[in-house]
Short mmCIF file of C-alpha atoms in Angstrom, two decimals:
data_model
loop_
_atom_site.label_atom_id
_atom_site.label_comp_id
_atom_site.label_asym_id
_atom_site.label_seq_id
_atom_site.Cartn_x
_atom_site.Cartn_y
_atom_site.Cartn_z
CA UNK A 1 -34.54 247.70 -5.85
CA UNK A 2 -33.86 247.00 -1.96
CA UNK A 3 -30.94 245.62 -2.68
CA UNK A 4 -29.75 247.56 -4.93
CA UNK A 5 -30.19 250.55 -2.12
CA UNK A 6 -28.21 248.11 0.14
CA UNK A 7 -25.55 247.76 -2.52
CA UNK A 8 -25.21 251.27 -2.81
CA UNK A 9 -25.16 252.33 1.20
CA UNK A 10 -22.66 249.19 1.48
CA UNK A 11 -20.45 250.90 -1.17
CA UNK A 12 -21.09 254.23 0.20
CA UNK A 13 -19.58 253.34 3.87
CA UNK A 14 -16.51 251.28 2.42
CA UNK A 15 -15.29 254.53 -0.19
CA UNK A 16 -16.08 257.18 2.69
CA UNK A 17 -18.60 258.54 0.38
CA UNK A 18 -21.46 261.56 0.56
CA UNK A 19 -24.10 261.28 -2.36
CA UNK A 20 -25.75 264.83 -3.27
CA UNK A 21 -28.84 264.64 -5.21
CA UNK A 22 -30.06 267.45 -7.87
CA UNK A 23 -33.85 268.24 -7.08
CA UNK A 24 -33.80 267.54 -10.97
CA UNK A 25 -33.15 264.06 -10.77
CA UNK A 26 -35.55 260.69 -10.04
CA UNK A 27 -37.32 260.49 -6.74
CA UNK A 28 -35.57 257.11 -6.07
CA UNK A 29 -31.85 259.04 -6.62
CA UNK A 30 -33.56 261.80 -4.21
CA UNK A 31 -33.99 259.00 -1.61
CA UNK A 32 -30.84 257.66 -1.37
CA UNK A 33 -29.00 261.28 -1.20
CA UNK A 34 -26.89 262.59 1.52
CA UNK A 35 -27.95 265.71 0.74
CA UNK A 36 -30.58 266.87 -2.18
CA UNK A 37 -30.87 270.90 -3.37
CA UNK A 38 -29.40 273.02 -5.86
CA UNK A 39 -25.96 272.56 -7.36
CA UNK A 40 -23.75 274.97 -5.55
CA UNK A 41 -25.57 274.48 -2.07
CA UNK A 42 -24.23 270.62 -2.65
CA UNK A 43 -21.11 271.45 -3.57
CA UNK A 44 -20.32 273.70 -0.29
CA UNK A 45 -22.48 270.82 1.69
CA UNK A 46 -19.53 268.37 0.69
CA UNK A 47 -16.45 270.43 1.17
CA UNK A 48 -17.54 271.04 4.50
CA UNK A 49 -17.81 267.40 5.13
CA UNK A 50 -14.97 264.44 5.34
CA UNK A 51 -15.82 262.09 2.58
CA UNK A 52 -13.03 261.04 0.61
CA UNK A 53 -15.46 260.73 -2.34
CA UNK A 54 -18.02 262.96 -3.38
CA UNK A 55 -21.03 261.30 -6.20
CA UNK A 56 -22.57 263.96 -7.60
CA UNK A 57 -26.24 262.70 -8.90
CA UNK A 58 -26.62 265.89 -11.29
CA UNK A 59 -25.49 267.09 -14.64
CA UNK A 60 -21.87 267.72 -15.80
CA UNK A 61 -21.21 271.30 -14.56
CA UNK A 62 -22.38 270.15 -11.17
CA UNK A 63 -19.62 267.69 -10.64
CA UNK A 64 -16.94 270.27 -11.45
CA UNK A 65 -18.43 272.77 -9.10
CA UNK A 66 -17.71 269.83 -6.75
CA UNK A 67 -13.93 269.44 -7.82
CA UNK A 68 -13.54 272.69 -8.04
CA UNK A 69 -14.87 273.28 -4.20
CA UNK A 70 -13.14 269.84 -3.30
CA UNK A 71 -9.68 269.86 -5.30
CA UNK A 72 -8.36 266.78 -3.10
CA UNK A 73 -11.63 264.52 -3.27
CA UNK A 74 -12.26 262.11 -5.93
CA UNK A 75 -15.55 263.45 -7.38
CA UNK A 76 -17.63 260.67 -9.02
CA UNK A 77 -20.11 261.59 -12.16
CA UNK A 78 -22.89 258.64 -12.66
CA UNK A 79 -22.95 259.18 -16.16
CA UNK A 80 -20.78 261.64 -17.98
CA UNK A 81 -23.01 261.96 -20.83
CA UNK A 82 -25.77 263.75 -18.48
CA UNK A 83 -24.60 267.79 -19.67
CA UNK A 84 -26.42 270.59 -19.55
CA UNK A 85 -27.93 272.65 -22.59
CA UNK A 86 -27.72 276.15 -20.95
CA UNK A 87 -23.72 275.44 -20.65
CA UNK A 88 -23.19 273.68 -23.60
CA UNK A 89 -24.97 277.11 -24.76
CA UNK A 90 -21.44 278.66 -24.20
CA UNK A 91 -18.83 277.27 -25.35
CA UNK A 92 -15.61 278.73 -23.70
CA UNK A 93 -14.39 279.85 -26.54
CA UNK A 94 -16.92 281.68 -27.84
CA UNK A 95 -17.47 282.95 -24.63
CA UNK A 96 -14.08 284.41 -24.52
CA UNK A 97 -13.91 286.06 -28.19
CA UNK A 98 -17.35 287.65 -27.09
CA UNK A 99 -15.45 289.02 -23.62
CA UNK A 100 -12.65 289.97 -25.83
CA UNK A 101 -14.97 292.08 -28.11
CA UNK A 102 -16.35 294.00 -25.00
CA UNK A 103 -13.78 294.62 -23.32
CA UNK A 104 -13.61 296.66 -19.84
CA UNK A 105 -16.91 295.00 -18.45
CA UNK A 106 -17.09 292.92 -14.85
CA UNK A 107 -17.99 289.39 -16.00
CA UNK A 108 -20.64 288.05 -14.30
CA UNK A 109 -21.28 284.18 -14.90
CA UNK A 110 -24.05 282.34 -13.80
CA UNK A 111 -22.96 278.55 -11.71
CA UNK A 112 -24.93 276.61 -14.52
CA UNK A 113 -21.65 276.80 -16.54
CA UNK A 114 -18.52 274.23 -17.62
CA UNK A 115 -15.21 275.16 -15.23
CA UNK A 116 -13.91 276.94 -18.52
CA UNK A 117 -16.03 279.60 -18.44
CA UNK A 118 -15.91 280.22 -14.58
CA UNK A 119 -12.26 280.56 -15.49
CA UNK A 120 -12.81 283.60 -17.44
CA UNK A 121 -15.83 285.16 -14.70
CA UNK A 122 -15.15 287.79 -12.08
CA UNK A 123 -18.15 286.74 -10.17
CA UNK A 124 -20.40 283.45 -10.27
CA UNK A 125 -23.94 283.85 -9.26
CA UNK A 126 -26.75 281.69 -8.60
CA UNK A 127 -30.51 282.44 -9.29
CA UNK A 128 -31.26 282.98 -5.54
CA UNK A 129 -28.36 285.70 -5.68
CA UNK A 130 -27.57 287.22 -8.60
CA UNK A 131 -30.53 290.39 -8.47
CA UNK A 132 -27.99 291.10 -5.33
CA UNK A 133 -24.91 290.17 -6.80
CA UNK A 134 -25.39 292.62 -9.39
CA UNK A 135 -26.92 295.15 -7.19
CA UNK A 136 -23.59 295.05 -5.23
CA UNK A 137 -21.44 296.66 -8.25
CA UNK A 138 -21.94 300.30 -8.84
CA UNK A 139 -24.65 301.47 -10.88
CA UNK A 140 -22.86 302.69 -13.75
CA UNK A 141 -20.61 299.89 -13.73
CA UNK A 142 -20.52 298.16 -17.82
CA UNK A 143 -21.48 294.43 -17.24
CA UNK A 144 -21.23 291.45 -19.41
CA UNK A 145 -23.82 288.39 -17.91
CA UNK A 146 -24.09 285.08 -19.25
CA UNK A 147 -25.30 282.49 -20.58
CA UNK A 148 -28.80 282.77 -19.72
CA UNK A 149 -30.76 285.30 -21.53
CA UNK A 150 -34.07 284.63 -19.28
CA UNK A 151 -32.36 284.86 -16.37
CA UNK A 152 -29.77 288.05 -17.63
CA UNK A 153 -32.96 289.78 -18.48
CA UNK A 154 -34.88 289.34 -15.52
CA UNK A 155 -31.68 291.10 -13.52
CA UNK A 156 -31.76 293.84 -16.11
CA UNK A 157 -35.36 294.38 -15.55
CA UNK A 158 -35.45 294.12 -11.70
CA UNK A 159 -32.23 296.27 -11.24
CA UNK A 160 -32.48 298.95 -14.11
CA UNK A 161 -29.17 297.78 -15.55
CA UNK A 162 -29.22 299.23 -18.88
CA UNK A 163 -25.30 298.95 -19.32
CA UNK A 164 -25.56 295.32 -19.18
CA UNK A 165 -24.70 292.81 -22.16
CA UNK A 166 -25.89 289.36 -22.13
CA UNK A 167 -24.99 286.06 -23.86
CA UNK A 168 -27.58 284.55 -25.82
CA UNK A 169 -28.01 281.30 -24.17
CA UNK A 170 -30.79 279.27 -22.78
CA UNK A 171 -32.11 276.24 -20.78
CA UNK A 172 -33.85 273.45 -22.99
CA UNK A 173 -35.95 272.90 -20.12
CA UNK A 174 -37.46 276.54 -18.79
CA UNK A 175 -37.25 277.56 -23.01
CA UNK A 176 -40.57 275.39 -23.48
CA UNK A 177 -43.03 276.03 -20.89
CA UNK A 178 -46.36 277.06 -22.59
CA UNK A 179 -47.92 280.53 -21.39
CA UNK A 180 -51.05 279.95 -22.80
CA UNK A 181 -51.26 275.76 -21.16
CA UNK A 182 -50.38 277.87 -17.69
CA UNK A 183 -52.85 280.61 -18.16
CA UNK A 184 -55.35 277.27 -18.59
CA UNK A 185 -54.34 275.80 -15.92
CA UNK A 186 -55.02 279.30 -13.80
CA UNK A 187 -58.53 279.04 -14.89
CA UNK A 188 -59.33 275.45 -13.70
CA UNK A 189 -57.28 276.28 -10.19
CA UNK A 190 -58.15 279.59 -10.11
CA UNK A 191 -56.69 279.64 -5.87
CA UNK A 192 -53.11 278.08 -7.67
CA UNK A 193 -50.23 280.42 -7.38
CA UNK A 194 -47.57 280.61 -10.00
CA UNK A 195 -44.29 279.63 -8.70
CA UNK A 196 -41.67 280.10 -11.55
CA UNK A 197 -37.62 279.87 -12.30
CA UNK A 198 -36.11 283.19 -13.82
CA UNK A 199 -34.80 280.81 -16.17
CA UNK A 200 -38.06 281.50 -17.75
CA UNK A 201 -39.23 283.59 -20.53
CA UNK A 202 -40.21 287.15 -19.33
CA UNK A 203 -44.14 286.51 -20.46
CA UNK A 204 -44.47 283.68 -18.14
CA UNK A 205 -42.31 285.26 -15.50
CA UNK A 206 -44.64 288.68 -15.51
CA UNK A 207 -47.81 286.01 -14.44
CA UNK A 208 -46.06 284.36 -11.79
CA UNK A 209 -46.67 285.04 -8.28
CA UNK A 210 -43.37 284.36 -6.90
CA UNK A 211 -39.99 283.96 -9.19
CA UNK A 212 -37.30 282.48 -8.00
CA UNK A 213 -34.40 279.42 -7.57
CA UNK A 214 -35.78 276.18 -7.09
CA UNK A 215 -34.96 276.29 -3.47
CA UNK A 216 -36.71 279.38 -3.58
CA UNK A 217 -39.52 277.58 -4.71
CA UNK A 218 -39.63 274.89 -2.88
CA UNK A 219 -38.91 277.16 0.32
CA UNK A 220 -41.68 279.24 -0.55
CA UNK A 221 -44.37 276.44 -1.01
CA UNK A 222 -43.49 274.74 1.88
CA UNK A 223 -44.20 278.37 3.98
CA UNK A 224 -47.04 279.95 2.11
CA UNK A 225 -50.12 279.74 3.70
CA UNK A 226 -52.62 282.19 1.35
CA UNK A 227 -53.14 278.52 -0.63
CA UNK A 228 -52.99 275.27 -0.97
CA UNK A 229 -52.39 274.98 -4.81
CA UNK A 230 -49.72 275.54 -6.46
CA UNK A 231 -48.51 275.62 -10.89
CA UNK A 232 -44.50 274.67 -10.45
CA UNK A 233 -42.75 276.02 -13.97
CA UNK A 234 -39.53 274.43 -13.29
CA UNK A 235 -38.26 271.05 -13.65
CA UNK A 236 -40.81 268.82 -12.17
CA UNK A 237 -38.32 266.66 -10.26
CA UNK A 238 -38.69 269.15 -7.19
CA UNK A 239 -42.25 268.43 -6.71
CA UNK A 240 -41.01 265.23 -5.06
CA UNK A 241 -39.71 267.28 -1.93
CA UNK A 242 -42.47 270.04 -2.38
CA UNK A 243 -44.93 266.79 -1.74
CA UNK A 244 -42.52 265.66 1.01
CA UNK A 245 -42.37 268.54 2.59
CA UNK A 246 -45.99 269.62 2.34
CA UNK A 247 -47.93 266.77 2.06
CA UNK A 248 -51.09 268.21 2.31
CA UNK A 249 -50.97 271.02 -0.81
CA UNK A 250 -51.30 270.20 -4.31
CA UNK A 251 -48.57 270.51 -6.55
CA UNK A 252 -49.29 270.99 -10.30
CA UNK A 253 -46.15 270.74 -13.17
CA UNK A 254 -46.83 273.31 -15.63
CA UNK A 255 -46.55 271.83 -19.20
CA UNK A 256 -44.16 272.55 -22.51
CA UNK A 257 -45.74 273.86 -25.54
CA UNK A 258 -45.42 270.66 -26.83
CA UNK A 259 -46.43 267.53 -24.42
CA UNK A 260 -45.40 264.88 -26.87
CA UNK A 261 -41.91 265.92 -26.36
CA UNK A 262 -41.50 265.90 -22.17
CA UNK A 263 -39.78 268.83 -22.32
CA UNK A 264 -40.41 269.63 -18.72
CA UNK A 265 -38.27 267.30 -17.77
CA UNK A 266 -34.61 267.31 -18.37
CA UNK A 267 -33.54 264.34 -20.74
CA UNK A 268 -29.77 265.17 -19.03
CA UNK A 269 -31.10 264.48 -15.03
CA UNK A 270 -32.88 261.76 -16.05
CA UNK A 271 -29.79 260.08 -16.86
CA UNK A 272 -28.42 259.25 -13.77
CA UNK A 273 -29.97 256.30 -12.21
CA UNK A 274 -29.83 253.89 -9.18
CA UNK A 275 -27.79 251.31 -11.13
CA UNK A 276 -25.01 253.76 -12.74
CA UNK A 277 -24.68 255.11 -8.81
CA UNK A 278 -23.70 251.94 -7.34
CA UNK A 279 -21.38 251.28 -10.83
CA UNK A 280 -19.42 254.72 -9.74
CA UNK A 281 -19.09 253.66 -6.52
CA UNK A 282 -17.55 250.35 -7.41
CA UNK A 283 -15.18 251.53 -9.79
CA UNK A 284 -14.52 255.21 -8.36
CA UNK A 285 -15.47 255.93 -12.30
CA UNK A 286 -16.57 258.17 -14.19
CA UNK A 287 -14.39 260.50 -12.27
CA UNK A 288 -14.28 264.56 -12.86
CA UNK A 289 -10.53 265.70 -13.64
CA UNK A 290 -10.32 269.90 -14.08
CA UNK A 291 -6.76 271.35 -15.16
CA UNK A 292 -5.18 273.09 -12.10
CA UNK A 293 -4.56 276.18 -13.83
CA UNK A 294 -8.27 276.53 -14.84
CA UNK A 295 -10.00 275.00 -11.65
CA UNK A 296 -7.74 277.62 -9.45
CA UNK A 297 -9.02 280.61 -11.70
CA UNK A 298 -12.99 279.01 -11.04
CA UNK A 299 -12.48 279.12 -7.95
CA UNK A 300 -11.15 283.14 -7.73
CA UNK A 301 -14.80 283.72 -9.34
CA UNK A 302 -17.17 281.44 -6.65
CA UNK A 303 -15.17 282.94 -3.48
CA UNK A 304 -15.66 286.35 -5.15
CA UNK A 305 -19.08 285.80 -5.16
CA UNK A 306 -19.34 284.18 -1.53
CA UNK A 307 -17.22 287.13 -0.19
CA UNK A 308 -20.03 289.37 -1.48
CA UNK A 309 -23.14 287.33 -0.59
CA UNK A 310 -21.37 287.05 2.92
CA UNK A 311 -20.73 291.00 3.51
CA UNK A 312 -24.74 291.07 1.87
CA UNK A 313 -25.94 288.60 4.46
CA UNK A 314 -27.02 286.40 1.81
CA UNK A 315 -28.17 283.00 2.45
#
């Protein structure tokens, strides 16, 4: 394994390259990150540096944030078979017929989508900003969100936004967290707090006691001080840097309905690995490619939605 790091860091100085890290992925990919946090965060993180090459240790969607951010740096995917079921939940096309059949809305898509659809969004939004994002338009303003029903709804709830459609689309991962294994869990810890993703369905989101991205998350159980225990219903890959971070509070992954099937963890993240890193470094493949035409309209909808989280004062 040592040398495989060295093989890797020796690769990473020769191509000029930054590594960002998913909290999603393996603790070992974690540790040999540039940077490690949520997709979009990454993505600005390396346009802002000067790598020639950008490895993006995530999913699919991830990487073409990257390109799309970083048009003239060769942006590296470990394994190109590592997707992401909440995108592949909407398919551009689809997504487009569905626009097409409501028409006169403001799009709003959320970042956990393929370049395709950010083509056809007004605004992008993350699940640290979105509440806001939407809050920004004017309240009678008709609304089409996607694809995340979880998330959509939570907005609709927290912001009264009756005129708002959403697409019916879901993660794999925040679909099968059990309520009642949580509630359990409550009653052995009774001190734990809930810390949970939107993502989430609205039953486990109304028992939570804080909701929000995983660098939410992680931000808040690193700060909280009422307790030292904490039920994570997210992907348990950030409880590496929650333990990091706080090494002194307890950090509990709240299981799937099912515990047979790991579903808690996301079969996609756990995909890229140590060996296929150094492999994309040696080759400079897999590598993302994004149409000009398309990656030029993504962009017009993630600058629309940093203009507005800047003039918000959003982090």
């Amino acid at each position: 394994m040592d040398a495989l790091k060295e093989k890797i860091d020796t690769l990473r100085r020769e191509r000029n390259a930054v590594i960002l890290a998913h909290y999603y992925t393996d603790s070992d990919v974690q540790d040999i990150a540039d940077f490690v946090g949520d997709s979009l965060a990454l993505s600005q993180q390396a346009a802002t540096t000067d790598a020639d090459v950008i490895l993006f240790a995530g999913v699919h969607f991830m990487g073409e944030t990257a390109k799309i951010l970083s048009p003239r740096k060769t942006v590296l995917m470990p394994d190109m078979a590592a997707g992401c079921s909440l995108a592949d939940s909407c398919p551009a096309d689809a997504f487009a017929a569905f626009i097409a059949a409501n028409p006169g809305r403001t799009v709003i898509s959320y970042v956990n989508t393929t370049a395709e659809v950010k083509a056809l969004t007004d605004i992008v939004c993350t699940s640290s900003n979105a509440v806001e994002i939407v809050r920004s338009l004017p309240p009678d303003e008709p609304i089409l969100f996607g694809p995340d029903r979880n998330l959509g709804n939570y907005i609709r709830n927290i912001t009264g936004r009756e005129n708002m459609l959403v697409w019916d689309g879901a993660c794999h991962v925040h679909e099968e967290f059990s309520l009642e294994k949580i509630l359990d869990l409550k009653q052995a810890y009774p001190h734990a707090k809930v810390l949970t993703h939107p993502e989430c369905k609205r039953p486990i989101v109304l028992i939570s006691d804080y909701v929000g991205s995983t660098a939410g998350l992680l931000k808040y159980a690193v700060n909280d001080t009422s307790t030292d225990t904490y039920i994570v219903v997210t992907e348990p890959g950030v409880l590496h840097q929650m333990r990091l971070a706080a090494p002194g509070k307890t950090f509990i992954p709240a299981p799937p309905s099912d515990p047979s099937c790991g579903c808690n963890n996301c079969s996609y993240m756990k995909l890229v690995t140590l060996p296929k890193i150094a492999a994309a470094l040696e080759t400079l493949q897999p590598e993302i490619l994004i149409p000009e035409e398309v990656r030029r309209r993504a962009e017009g909808s993630i600058r629309r939605m940093l203009e507005i989280s800047a003039r918000l004062g959003l982090v």
